[in-house]
mmCIF file of C-alpha atoms in Angstrom:
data_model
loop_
_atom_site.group_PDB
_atom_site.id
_atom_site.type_symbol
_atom_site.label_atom_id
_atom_site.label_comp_id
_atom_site.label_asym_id
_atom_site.label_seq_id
_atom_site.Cartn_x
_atom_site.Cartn_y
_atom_site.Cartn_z
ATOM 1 C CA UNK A 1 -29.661 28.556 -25.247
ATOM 2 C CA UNK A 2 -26.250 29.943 -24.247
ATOM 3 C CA UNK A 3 -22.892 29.113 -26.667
ATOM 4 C CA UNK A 4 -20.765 26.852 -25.517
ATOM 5 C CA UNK A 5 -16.726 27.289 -26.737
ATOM 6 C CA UNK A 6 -15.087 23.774 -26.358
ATOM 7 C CA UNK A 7 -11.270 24.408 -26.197
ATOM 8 C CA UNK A 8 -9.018 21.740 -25.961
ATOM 9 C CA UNK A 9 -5.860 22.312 -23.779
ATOM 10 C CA UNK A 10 -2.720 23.222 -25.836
ATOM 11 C CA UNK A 11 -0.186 20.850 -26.645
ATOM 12 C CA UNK A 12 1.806 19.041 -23.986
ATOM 13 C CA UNK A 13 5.417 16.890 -23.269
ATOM 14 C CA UNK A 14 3.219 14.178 -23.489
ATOM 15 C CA UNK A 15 2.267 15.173 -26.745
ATOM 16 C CA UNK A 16 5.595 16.225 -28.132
ATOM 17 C CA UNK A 17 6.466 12.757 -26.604
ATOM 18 C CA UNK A 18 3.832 10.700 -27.985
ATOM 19 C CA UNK A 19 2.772 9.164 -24.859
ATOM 20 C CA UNK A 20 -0.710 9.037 -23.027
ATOM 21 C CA UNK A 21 -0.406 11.014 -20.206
ATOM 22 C CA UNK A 22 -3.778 10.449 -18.633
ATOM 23 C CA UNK A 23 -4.144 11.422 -15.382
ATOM 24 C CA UNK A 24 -0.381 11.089 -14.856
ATOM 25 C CA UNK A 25 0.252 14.365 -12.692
ATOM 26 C CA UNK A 26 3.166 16.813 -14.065
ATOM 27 C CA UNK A 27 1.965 16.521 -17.551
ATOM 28 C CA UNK A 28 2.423 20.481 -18.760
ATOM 29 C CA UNK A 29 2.503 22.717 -21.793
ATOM 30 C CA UNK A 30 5.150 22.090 -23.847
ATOM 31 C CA UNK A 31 6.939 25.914 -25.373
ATOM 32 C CA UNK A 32 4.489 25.425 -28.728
ATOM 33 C CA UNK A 33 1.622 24.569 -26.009
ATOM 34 C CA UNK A 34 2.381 27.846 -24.170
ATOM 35 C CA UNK A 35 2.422 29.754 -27.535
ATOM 36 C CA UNK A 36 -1.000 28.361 -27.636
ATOM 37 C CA UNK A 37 -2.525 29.483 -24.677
ATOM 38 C CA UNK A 38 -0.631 32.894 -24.618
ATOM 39 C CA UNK A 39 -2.663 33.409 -28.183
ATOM 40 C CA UNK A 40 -5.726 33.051 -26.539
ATOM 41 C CA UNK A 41 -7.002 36.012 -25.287
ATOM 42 C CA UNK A 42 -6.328 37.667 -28.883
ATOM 43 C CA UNK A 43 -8.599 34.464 -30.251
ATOM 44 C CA UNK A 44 -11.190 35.374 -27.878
ATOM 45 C CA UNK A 45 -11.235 39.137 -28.045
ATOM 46 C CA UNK A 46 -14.545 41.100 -27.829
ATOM 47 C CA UNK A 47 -15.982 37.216 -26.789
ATOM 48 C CA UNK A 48 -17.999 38.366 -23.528
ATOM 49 C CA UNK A 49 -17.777 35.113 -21.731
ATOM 50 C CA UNK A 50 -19.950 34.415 -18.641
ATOM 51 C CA UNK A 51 -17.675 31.860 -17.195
ATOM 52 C CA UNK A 52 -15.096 29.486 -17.656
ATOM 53 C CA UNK A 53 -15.184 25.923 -16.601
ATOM 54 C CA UNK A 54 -12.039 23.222 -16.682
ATOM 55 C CA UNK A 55 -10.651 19.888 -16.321
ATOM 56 C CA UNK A 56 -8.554 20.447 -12.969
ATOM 57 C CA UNK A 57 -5.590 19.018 -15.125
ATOM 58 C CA UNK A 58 -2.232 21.449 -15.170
ATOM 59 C CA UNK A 59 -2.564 21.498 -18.719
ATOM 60 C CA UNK A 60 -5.884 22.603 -19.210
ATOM 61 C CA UNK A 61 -5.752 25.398 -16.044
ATOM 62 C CA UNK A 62 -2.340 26.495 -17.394
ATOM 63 C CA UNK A 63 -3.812 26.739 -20.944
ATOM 64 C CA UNK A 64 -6.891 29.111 -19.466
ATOM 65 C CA UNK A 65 -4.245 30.679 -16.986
ATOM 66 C CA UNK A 66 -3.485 33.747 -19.692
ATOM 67 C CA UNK A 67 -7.128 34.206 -20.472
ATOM 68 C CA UNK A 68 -8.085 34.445 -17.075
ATOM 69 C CA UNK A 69 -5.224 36.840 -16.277
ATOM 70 C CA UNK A 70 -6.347 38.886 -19.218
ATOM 71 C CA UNK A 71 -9.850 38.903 -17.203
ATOM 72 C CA UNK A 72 -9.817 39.781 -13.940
ATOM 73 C CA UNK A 73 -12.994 38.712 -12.353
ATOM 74 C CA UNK A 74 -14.309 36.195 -14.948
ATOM 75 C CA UNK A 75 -15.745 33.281 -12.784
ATOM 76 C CA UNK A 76 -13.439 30.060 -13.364
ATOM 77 C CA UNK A 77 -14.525 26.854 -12.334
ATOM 78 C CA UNK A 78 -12.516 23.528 -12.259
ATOM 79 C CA UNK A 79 -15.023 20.514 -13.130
ATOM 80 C CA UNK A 80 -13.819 17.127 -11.823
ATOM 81 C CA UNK A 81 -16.239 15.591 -14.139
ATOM 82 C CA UNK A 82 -14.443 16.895 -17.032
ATOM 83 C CA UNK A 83 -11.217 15.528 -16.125
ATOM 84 C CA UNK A 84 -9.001 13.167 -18.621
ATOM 85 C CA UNK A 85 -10.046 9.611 -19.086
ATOM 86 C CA UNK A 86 -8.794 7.022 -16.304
ATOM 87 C CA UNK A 87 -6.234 5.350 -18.636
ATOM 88 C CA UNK A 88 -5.636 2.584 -15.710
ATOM 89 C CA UNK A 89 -2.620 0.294 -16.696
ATOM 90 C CA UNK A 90 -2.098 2.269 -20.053
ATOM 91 C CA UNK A 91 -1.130 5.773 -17.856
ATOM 92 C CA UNK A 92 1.862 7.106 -19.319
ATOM 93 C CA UNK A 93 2.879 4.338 -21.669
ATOM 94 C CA UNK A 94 4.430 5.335 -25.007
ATOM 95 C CA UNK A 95 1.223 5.609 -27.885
ATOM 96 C CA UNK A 96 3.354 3.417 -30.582
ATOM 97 C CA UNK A 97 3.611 0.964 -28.008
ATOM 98 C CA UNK A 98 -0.124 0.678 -26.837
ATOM 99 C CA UNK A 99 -1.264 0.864 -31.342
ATOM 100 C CA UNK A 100 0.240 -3.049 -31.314
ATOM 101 C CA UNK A 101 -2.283 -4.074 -27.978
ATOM 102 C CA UNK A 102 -5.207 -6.065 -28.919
ATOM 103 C CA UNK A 103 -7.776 -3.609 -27.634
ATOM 104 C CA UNK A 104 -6.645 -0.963 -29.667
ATOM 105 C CA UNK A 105 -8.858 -2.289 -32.348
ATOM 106 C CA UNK A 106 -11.865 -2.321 -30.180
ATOM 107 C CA UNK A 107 -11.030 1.304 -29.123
ATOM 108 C CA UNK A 108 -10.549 2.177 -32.896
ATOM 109 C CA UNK A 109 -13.591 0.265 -34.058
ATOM 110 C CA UNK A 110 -15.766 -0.264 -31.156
ATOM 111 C CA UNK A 111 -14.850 2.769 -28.615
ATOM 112 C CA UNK A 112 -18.781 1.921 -26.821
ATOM 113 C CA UNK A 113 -16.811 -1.468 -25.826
ATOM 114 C CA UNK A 114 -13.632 -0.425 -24.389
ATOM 115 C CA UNK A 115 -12.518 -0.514 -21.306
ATOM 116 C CA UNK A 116 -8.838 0.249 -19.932
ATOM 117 C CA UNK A 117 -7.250 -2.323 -17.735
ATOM 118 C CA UNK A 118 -7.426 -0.869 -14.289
ATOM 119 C CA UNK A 119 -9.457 2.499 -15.372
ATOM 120 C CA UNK A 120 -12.465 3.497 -17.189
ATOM 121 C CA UNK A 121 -14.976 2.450 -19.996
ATOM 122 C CA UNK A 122 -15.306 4.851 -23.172
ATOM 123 C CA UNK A 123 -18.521 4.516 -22.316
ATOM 124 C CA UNK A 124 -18.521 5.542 -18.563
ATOM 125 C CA UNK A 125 -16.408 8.988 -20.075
ATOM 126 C CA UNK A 126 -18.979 9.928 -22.622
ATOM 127 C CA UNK A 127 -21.734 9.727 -19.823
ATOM 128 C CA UNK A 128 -20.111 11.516 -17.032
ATOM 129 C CA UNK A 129 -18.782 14.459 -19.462
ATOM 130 C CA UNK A 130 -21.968 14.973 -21.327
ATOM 131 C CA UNK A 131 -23.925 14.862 -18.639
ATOM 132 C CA UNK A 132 -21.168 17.916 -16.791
ATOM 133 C CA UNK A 133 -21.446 19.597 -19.628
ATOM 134 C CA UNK A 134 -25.370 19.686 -20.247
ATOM 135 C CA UNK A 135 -25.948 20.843 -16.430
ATOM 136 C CA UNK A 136 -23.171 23.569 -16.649
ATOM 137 C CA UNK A 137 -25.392 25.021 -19.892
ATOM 138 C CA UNK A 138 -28.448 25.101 -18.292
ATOM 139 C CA UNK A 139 -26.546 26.668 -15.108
ATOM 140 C CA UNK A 140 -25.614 29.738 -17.080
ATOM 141 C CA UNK A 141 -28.156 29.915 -19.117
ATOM 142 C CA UNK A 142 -30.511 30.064 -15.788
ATOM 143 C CA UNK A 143 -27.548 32.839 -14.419
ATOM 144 C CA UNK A 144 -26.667 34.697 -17.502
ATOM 145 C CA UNK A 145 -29.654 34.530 -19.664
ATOM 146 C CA UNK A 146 -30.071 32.364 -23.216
ATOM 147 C CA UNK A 147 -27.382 34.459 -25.144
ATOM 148 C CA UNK A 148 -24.502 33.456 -22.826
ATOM 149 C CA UNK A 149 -21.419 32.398 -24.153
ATOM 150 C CA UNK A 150 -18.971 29.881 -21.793
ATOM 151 C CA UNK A 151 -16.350 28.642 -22.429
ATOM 152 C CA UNK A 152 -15.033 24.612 -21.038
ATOM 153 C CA UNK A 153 -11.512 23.915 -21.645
ATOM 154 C CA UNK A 154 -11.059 20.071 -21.262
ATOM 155 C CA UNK A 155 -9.523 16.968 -23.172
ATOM 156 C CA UNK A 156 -9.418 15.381 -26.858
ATOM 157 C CA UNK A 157 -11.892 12.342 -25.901
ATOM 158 C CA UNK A 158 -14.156 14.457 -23.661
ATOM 159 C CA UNK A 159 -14.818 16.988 -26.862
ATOM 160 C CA UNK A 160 -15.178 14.013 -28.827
ATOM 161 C CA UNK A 161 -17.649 12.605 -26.948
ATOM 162 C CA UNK A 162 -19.871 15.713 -26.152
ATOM 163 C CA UNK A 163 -20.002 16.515 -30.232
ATOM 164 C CA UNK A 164 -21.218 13.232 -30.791
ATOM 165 C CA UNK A 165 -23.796 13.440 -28.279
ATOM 166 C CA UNK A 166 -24.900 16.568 -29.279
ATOM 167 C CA UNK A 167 -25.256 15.657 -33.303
ATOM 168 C CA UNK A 168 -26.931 12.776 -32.205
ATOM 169 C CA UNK A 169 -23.791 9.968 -33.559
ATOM 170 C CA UNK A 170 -23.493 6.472 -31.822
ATOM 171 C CA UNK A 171 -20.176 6.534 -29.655
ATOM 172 C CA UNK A 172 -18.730 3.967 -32.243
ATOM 173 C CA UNK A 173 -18.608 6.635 -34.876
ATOM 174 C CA UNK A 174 -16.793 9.692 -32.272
ATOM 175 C CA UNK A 175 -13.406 8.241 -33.388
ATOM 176 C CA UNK A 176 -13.914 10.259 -36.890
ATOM 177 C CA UNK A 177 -14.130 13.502 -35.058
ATOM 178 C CA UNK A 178 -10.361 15.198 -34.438
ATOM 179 C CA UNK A 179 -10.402 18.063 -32.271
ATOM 180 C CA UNK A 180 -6.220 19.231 -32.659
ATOM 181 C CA UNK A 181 -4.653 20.901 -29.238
ATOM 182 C CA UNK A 182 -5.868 24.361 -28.484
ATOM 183 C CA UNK A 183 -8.775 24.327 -30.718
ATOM 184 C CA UNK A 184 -11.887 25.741 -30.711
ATOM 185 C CA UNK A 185 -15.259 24.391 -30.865
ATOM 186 C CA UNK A 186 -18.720 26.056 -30.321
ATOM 187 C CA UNK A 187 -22.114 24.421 -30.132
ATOM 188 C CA UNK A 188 -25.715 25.262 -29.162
ATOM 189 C CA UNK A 189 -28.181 23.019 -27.199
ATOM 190 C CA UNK A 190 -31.231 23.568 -27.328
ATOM 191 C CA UNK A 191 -34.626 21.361 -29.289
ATOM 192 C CA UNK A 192 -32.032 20.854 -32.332
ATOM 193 C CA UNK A 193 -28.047 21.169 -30.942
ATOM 194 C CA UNK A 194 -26.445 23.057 -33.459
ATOM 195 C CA UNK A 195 -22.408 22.655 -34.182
ATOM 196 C CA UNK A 196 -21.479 25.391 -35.085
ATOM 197 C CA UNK A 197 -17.968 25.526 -35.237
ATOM 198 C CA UNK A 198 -15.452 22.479 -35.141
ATOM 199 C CA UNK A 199 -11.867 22.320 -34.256
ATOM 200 C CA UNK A 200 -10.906 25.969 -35.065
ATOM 201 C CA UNK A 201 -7.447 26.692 -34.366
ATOM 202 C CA UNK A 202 -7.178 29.667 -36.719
ATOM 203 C CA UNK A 203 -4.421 27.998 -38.469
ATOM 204 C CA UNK A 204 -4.777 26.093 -41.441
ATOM 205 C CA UNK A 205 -1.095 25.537 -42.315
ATOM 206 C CA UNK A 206 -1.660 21.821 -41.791
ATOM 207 C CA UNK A 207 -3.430 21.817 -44.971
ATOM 208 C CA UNK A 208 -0.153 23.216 -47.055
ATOM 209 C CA UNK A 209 1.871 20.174 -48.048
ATOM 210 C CA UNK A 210 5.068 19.850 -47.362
ATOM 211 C CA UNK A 211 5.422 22.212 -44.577
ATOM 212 C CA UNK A 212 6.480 21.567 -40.452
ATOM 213 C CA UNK A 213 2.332 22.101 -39.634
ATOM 214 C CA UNK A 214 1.586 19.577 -41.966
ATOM 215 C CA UNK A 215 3.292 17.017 -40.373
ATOM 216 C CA UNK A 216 2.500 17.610 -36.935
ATOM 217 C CA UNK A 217 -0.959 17.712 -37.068
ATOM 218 C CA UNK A 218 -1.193 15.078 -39.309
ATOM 219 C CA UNK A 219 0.762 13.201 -36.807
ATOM 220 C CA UNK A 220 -1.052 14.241 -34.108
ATOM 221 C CA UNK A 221 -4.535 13.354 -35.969
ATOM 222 C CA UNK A 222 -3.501 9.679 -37.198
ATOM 223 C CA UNK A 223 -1.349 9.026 -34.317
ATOM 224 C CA UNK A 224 -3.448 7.131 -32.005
ATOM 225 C CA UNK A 225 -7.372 7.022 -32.042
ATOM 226 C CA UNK A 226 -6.893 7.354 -28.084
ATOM 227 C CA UNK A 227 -7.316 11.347 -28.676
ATOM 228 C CA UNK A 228 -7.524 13.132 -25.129
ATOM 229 C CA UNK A 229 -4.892 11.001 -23.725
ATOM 230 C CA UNK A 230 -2.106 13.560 -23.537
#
């Protein structure tokens, strides 16, 4: 079966803001989230992707918008199906603010029982992305042959969600996985999924103490366990 590269958009405003953007429109790259995306086509050198598929988001078509000029011609798909979670009532409110609401303990303990006020179920996002993402590898493997390699650039959740499916984990348990902006993950489907990389940024500065990168990604990792939202 092909490999698929899970990248999750670069960080945003909303991010350096600490607010769950959602579906809010406007929500870009912030300057460190265009650093991001400007690194990718080094990341991903000698990498001969078949395609790329995205949320239709701005952040996650301006964080494939370098790779994709460094490729003329590479087929680039935006996948509505992929899209951010439907936050409802908690669009765009600030993530400190939204830690103190009752059903941030379901969402932290029980994510299979959430549902947003005025938007979507945890549950109703796992299905519709897993189900986008499982079609779109059996669409190039069926066009590009069993050694393909795609890429999907999408959101925090959504990555969540498709690991978990693929290693077999209840929804209730996808809150332990932490995919960090503009990282990389690669898995295999096939009779036993194989992960086979997780949340690669090429960076491991967050794991030097006392330094800037510690504290922002271990900010961004305990923040909220609402991960996609921004």
């Amino acid at each position: 079966m092909p490999t698929l590269l899970l990248l999750r958009h670069g960080r945003t405003t909303a991010n350096s803001a600490g607010l769950l953007a959602g579906r809010a429109p406007g929500v870009g790259l912030d300057d460190y989230g265009s650093a991001q995306a400007a690194a990718l086509p080094a990341r991903l050198a000698g990498v001969p992707l078949a395609a790329v598929v995205h949320s239709p988001l701005q952040r996650c078509a301006e964080t494939v918008a370098p790779l994709l000029a460094d490729r003329p011609g590479l087929p680039a798909f935006a996948e509505e199906r992929v899209v951010e979670c439907d936050y409802g009532e908690w669009t765009n409110r600030r993530l400190a603010e939204l830690a103190e609401e009752p059903l941030m303990a379901t969402v932290r303990r029980q994510p299979s029982a959430a549902v947003f006020p005025g938007g979507e179920s945890l549950r109703a996002v796992s299905a519709r992305v897993v189900a986008a993402t499982r079609e779109w590898d059996a669409r190039i493997a069926a066009e590009h042959g069993p050694d393909a390699v795609w890429l999907m650039c999408t959101h925090g959740d959504n990555i969540k969600a498709i690991v978990a499916d693929a290693l077999g984990l209840h929804l209730d348990l996808f809150q332990r996985l932490v995919p960090h902006p503009a990282s990389v993950s690669a898995l295999r489907y096939g009779e036993q999924p194989l992960l086979l990389r997780f949340g690669d940024t090429g960076d491991l500065a967050e794991f030097v103490p006392d330094t800037e990168a510690a504290a922002r990604d271990t900010a961004e990792a305990t923040r909220s366990p609402v991960g996609g939202g921004a």
